[in-house]
PDB file of C-alpha atoms and ligand atoms in Angstrom:
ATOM      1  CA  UNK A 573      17.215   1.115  11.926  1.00 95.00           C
ATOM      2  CA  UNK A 574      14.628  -0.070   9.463  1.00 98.00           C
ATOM      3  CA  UNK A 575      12.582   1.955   7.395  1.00 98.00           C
ATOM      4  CA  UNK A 576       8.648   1.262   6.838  1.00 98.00           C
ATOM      5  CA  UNK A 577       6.500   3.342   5.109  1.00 98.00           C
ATOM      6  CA  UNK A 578       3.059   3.226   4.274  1.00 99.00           C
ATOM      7  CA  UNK A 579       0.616   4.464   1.728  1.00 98.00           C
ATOM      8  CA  UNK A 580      -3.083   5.429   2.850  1.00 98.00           C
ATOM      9  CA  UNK A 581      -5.159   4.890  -0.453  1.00 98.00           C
ATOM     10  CA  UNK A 582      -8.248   5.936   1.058  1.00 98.00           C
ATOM     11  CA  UNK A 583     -10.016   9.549   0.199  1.00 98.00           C
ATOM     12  CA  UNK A 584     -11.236   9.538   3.667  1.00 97.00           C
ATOM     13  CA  UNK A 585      -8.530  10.601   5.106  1.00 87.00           C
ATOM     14  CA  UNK A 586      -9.244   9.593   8.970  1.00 93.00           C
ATOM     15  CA  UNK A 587     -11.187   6.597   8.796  1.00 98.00           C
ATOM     16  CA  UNK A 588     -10.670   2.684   8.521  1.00 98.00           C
ATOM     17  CA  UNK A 589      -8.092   2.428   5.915  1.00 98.00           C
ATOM     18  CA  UNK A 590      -5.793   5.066   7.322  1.00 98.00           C
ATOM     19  CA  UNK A 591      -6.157   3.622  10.900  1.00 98.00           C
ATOM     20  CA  UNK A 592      -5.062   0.107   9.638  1.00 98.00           C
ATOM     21  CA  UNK A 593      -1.825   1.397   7.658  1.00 98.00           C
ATOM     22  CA  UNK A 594      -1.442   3.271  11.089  1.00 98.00           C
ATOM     23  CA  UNK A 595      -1.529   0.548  13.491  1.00 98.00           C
ATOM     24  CA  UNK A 596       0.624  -1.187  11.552  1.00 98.00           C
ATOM     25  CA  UNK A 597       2.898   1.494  11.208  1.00 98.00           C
ATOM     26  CA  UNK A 598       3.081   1.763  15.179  1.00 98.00           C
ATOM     27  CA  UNK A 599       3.669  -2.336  15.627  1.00 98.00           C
ATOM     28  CA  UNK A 600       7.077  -1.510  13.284  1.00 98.00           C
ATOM     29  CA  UNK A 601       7.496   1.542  15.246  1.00 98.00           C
ATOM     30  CA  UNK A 602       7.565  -0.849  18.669  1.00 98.00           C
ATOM     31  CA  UNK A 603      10.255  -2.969  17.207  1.00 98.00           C
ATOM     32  CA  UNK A 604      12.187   0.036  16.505  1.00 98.00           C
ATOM     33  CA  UNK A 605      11.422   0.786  12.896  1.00 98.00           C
ATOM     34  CA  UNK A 606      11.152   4.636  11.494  1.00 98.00           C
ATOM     35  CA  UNK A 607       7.692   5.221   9.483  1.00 98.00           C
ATOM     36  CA  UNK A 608       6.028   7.402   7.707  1.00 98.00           C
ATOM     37  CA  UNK A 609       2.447   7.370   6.594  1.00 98.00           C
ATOM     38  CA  UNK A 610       1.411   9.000   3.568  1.00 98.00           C
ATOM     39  CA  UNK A 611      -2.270  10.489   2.246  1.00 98.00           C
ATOM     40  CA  UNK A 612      -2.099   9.534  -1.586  1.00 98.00           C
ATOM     41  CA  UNK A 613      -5.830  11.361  -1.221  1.00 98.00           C
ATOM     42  CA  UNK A 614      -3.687  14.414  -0.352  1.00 97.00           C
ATOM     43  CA  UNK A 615      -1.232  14.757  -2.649  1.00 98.00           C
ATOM     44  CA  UNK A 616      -0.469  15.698  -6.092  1.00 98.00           C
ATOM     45  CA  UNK A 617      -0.050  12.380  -7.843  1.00 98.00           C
ATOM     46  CA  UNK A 618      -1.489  12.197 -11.653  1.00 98.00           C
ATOM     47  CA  UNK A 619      -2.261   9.559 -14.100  1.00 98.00           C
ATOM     48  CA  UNK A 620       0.226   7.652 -15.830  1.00 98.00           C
ATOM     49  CA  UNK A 621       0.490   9.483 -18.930  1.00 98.00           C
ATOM     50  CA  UNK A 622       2.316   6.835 -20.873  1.00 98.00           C
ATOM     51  CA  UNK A 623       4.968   8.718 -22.496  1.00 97.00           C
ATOM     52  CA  UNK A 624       7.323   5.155 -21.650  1.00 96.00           C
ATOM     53  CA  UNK A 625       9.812   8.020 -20.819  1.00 97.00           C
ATOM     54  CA  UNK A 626      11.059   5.323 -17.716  1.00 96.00           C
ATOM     55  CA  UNK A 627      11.267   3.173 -20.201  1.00 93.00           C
ATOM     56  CA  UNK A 628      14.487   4.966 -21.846  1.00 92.00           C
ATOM     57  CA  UNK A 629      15.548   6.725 -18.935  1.00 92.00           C
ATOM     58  CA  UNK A 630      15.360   6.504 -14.697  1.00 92.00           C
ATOM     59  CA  UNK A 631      12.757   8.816 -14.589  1.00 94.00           C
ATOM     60  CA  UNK A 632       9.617   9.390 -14.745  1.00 97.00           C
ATOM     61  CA  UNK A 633       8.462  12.463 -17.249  1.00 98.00           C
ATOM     62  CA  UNK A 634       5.653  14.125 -14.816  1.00 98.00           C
ATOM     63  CA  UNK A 635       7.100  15.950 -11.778  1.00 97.00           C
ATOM     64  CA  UNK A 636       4.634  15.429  -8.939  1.00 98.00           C
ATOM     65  CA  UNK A 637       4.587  14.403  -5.610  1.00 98.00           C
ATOM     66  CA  UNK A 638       5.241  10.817  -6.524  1.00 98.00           C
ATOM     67  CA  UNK A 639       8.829  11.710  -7.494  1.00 98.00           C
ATOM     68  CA  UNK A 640       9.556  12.369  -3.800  1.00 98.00           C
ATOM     69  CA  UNK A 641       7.595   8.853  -3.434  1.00 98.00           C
ATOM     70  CA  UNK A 642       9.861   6.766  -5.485  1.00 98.00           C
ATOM     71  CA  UNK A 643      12.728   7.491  -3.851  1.00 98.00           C
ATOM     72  CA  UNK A 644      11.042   7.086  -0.608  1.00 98.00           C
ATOM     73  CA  UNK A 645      10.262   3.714  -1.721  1.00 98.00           C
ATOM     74  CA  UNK A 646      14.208   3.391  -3.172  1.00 98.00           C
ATOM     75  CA  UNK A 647      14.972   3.816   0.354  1.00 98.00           C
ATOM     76  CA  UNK A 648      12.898   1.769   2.341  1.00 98.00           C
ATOM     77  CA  UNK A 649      12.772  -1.846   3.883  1.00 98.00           C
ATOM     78  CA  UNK A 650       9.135  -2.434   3.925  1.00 98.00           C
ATOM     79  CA  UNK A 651       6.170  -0.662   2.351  1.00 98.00           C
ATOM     80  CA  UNK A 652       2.570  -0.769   3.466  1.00 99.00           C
ATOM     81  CA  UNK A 653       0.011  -0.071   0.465  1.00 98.00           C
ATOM     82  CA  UNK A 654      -3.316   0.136   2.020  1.00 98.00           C
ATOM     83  CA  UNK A 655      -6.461   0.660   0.313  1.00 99.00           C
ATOM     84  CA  UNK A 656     -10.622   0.186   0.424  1.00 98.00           C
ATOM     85  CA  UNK A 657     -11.834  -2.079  -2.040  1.00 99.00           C
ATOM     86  CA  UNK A 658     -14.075   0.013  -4.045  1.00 98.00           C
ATOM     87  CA  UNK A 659     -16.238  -1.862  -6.978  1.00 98.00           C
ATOM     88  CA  UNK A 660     -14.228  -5.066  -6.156  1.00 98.00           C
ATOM     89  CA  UNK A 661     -10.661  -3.390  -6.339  1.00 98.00           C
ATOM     90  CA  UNK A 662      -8.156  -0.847  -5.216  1.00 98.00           C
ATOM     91  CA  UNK A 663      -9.839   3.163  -5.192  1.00 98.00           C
ATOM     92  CA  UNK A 664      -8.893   5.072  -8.227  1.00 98.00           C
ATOM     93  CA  UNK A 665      -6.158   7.186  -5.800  1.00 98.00           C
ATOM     94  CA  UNK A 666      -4.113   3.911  -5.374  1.00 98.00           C
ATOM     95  CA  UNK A 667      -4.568   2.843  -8.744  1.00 98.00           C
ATOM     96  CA  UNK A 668      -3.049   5.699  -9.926  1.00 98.00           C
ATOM     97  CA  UNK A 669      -0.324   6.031  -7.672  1.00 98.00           C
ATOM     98  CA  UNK A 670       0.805   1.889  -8.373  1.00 98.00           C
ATOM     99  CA  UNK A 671       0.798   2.519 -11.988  1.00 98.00           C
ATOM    100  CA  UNK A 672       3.127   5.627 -11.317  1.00 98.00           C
ATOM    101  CA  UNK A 673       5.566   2.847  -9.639  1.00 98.00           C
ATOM    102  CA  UNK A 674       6.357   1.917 -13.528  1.00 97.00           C
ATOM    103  CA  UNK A 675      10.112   3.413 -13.104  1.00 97.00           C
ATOM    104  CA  UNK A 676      10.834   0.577 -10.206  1.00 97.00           C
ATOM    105  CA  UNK A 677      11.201  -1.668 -13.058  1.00 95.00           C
ATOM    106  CA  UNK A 678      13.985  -1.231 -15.567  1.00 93.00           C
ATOM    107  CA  UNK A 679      13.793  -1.860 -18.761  1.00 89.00           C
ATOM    108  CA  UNK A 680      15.464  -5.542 -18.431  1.00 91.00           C
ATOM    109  CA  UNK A 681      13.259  -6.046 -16.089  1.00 90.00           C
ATOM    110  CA  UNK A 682      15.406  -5.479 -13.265  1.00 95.00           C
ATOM    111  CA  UNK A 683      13.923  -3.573 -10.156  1.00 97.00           C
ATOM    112  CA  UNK A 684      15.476  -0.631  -8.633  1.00 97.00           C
ATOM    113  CA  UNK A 685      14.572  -1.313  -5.246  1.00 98.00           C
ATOM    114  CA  UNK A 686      16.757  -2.878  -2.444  1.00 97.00           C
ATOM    115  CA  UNK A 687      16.690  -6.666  -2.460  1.00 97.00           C
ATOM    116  CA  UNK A 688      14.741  -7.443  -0.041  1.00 97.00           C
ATOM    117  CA  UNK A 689      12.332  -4.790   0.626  1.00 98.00           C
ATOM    118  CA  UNK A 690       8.972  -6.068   1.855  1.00 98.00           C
ATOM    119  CA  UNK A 691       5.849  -4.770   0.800  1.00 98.00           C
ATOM    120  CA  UNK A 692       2.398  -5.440   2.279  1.00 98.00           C
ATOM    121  CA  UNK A 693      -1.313  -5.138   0.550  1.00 98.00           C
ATOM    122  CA  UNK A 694      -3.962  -4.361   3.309  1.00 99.00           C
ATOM    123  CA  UNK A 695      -7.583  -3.299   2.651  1.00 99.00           C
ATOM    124  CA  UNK A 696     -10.373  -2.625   4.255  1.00 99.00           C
ATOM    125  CA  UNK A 697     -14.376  -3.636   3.088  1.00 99.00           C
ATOM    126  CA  UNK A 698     -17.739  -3.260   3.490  1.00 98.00           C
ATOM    127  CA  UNK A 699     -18.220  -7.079   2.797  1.00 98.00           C
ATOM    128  CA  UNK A 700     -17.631  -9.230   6.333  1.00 98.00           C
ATOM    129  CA  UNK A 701     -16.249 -12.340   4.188  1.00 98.00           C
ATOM    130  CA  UNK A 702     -12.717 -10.762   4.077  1.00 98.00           C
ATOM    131  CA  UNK A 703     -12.299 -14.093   1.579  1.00 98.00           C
ATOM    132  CA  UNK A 704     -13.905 -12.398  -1.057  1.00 98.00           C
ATOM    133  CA  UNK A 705     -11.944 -10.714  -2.789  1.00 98.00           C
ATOM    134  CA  UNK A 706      -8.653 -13.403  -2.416  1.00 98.00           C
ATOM    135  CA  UNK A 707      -8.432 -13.372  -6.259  1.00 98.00           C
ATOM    136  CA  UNK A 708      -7.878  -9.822  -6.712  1.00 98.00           C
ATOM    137  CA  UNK A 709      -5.564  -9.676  -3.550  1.00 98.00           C
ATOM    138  CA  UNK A 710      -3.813 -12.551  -5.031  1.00 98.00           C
ATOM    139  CA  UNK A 711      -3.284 -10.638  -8.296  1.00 98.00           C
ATOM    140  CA  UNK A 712      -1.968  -7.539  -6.884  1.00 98.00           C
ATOM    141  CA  UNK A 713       0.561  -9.776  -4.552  1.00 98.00           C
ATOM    142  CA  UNK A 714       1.855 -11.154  -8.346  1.00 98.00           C
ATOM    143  CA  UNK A 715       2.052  -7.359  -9.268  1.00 98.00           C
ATOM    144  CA  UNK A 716       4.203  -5.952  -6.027  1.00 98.00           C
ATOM    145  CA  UNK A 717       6.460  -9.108  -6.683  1.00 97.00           C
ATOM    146  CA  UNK A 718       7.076  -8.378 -10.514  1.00 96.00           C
ATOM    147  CA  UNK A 719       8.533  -4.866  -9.441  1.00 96.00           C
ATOM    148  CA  UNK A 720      10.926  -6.486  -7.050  1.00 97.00           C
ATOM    149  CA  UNK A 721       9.335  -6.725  -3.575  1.00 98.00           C
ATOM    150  CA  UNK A 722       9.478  -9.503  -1.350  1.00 98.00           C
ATOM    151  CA  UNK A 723       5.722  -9.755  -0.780  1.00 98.00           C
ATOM    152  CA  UNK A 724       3.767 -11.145   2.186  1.00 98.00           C
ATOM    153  CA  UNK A 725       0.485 -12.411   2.562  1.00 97.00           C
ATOM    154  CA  UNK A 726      -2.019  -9.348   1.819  1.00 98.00           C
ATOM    155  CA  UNK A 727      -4.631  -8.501   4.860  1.00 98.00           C
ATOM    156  CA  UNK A 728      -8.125  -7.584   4.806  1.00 99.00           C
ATOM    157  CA  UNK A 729     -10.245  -6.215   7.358  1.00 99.00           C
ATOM    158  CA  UNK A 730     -14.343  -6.502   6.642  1.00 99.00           C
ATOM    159  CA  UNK A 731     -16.969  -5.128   7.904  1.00 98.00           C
ATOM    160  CA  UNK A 732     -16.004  -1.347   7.582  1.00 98.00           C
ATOM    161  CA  UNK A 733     -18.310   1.283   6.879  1.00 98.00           C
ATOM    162  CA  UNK A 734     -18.241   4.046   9.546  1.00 98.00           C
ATOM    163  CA  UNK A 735     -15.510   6.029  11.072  1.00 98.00           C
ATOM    164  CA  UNK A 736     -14.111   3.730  14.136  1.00 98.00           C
ATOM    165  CA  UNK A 737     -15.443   0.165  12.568  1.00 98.00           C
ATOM    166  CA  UNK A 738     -11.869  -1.392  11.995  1.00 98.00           C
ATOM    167  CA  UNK A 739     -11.003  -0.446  15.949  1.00 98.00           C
ATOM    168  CA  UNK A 740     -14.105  -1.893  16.986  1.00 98.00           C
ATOM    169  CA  UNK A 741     -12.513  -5.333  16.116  1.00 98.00           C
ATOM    170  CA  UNK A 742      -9.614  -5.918  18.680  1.00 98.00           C
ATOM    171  CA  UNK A 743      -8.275  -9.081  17.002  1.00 98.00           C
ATOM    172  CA  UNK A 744      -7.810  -7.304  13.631  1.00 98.00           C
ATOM    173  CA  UNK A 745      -6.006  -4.034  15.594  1.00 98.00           C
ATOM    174  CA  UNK A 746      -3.749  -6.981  16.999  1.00 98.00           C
ATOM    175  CA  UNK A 747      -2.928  -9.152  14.317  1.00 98.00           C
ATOM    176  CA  UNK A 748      -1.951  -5.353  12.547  1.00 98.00           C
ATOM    177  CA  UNK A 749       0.543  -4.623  14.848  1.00 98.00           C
ATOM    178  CA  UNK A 750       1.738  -8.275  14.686  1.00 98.00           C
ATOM    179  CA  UNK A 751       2.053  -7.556  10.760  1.00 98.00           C
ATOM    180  CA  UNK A 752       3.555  -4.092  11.831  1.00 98.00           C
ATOM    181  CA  UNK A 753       6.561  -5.588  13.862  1.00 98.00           C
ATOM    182  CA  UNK A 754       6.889  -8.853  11.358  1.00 98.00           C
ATOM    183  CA  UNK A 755       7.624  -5.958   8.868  1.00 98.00           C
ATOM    184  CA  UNK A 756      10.460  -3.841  11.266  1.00 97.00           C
ATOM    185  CA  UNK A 757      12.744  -7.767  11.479  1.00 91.00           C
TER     186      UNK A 757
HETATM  187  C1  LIG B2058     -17.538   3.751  -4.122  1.00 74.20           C
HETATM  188  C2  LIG B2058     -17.459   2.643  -3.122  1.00 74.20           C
HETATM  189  C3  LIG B2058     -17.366   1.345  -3.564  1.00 74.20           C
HETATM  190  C4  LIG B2058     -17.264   0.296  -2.655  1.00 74.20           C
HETATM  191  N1  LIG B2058     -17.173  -0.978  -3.133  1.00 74.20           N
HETATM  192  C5  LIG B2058     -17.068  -2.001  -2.254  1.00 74.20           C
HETATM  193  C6  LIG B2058     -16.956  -3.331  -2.730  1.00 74.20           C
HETATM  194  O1  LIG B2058     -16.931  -3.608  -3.929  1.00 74.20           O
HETATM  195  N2  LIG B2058     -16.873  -4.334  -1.829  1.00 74.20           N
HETATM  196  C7  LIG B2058     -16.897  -4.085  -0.461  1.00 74.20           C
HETATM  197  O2  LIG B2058     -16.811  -5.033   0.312  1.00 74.20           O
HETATM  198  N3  LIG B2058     -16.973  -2.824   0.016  1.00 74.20           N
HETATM  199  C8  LIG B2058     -17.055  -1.786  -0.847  1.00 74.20           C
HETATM  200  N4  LIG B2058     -17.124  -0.500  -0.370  1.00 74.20           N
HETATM  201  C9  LIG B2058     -17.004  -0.260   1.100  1.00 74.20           C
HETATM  202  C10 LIG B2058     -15.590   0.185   1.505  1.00 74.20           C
HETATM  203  O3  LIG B2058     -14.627  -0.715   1.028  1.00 74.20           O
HETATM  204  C11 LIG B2058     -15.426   0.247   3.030  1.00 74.20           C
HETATM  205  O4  LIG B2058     -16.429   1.040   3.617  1.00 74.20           O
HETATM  206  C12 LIG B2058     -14.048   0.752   3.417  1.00 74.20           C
HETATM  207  O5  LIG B2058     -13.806   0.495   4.766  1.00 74.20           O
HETATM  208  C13 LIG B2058     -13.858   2.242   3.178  1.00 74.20           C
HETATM  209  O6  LIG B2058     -12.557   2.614   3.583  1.00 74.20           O
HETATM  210  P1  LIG B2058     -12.330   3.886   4.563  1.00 74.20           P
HETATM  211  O7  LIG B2058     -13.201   3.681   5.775  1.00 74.20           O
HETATM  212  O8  LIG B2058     -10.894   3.898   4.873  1.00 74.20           O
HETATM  213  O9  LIG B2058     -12.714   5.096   3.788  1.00 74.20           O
HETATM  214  C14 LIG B2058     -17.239   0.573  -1.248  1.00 74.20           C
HETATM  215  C15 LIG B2058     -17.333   1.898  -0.817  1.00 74.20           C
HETATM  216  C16 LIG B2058     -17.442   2.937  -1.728  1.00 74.20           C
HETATM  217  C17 LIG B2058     -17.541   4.355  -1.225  1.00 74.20           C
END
């Protein structure tokens, strides 16, 4: 059985963002994948603190919730991160919890994940040109594939202010649980 997991970077904790990494969560769940969905909002996950202490060791130096992450991540096939652009990027919760991935990469350079294991960017945005921010989506596909994932093409869902907005849009809900079950093969 395959193992997806996915990261809700959103501080709203029941609204667009979380519904996307949801749905697509349930289309893996439909091709008979195990998931779980985590709040990074809700959890105890600090700052990098730079100490480089996963630099001369496995692990990281802070003990937070994200050490429970990591090896949730070890262990999976395929990892969701979702997040809202906010200011033209990731939130500051997501930001925080990618540069706490640091330890995936050894200090050759070598990642400690399973060959293989897929990862997926999705974010939600105000902005209905879900185009606009390509660049950025672009360079945070580069960054998922330097630690060792096997990246596909990041999704964006526009138009998203209010609680509801991202089910309002029936093609997006579908082509998420297409991503969902592309992620559980
Ligand atoms: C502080 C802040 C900054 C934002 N910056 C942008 C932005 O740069 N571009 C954009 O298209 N939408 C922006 N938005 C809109 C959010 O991306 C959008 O409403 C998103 O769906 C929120 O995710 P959520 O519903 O899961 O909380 C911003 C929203 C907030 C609160």
């Amino acid at each position: 059985m395959k193992k997806v997991i996915g990261f809700n970077g959103s501080p709203r904790k029941s609204f667009n963002t979380k519904s996307l990494v949801k749905t697509i969560l349930e289309g893996a769940e439909k091709k008979g994948a195990e998931t779980k969905l985590y709040d990074l909002a809700k959890m105890n996950i600090g700052g990098c603190i730079g100490c480089v202490a996963c630099r001369r060791g496995p692990d990281c130096s802070i003990k937070d919730d994200m050490s429970d992450l990591l090896e949730e991540i070890k262990s999976a096939d395929a990892v969701v991160f979702g997040s809202p652009v906010y200011m033209l990027q990731m939130t500051s919760q997501a930001k925080a919890f990618i540069d706490r991935l640091f330890p995936i990469i050894k200090n050759d350079f070598t990642s400690v994940l399973k060959t293989g294991t897929k990862a997926l960017f999705v974010y939600t945005q105000g902005t209905v040109d879900t185009e606009a921010f390509r660049s950025y989506f672009n360079h945070n596909e580069n960054m998922l594939q330097h630690f060792g994932f096997t990246v596909e093409k990041s999704f964006a869902v526009g138009n998203t202010r209010d609680k509801g907005d991202f089910e309002k849009q029936e093609d997006k809900v579908k082509e998420a649980m297409e991503l969902g079950s592309n992620l559980a093969i």
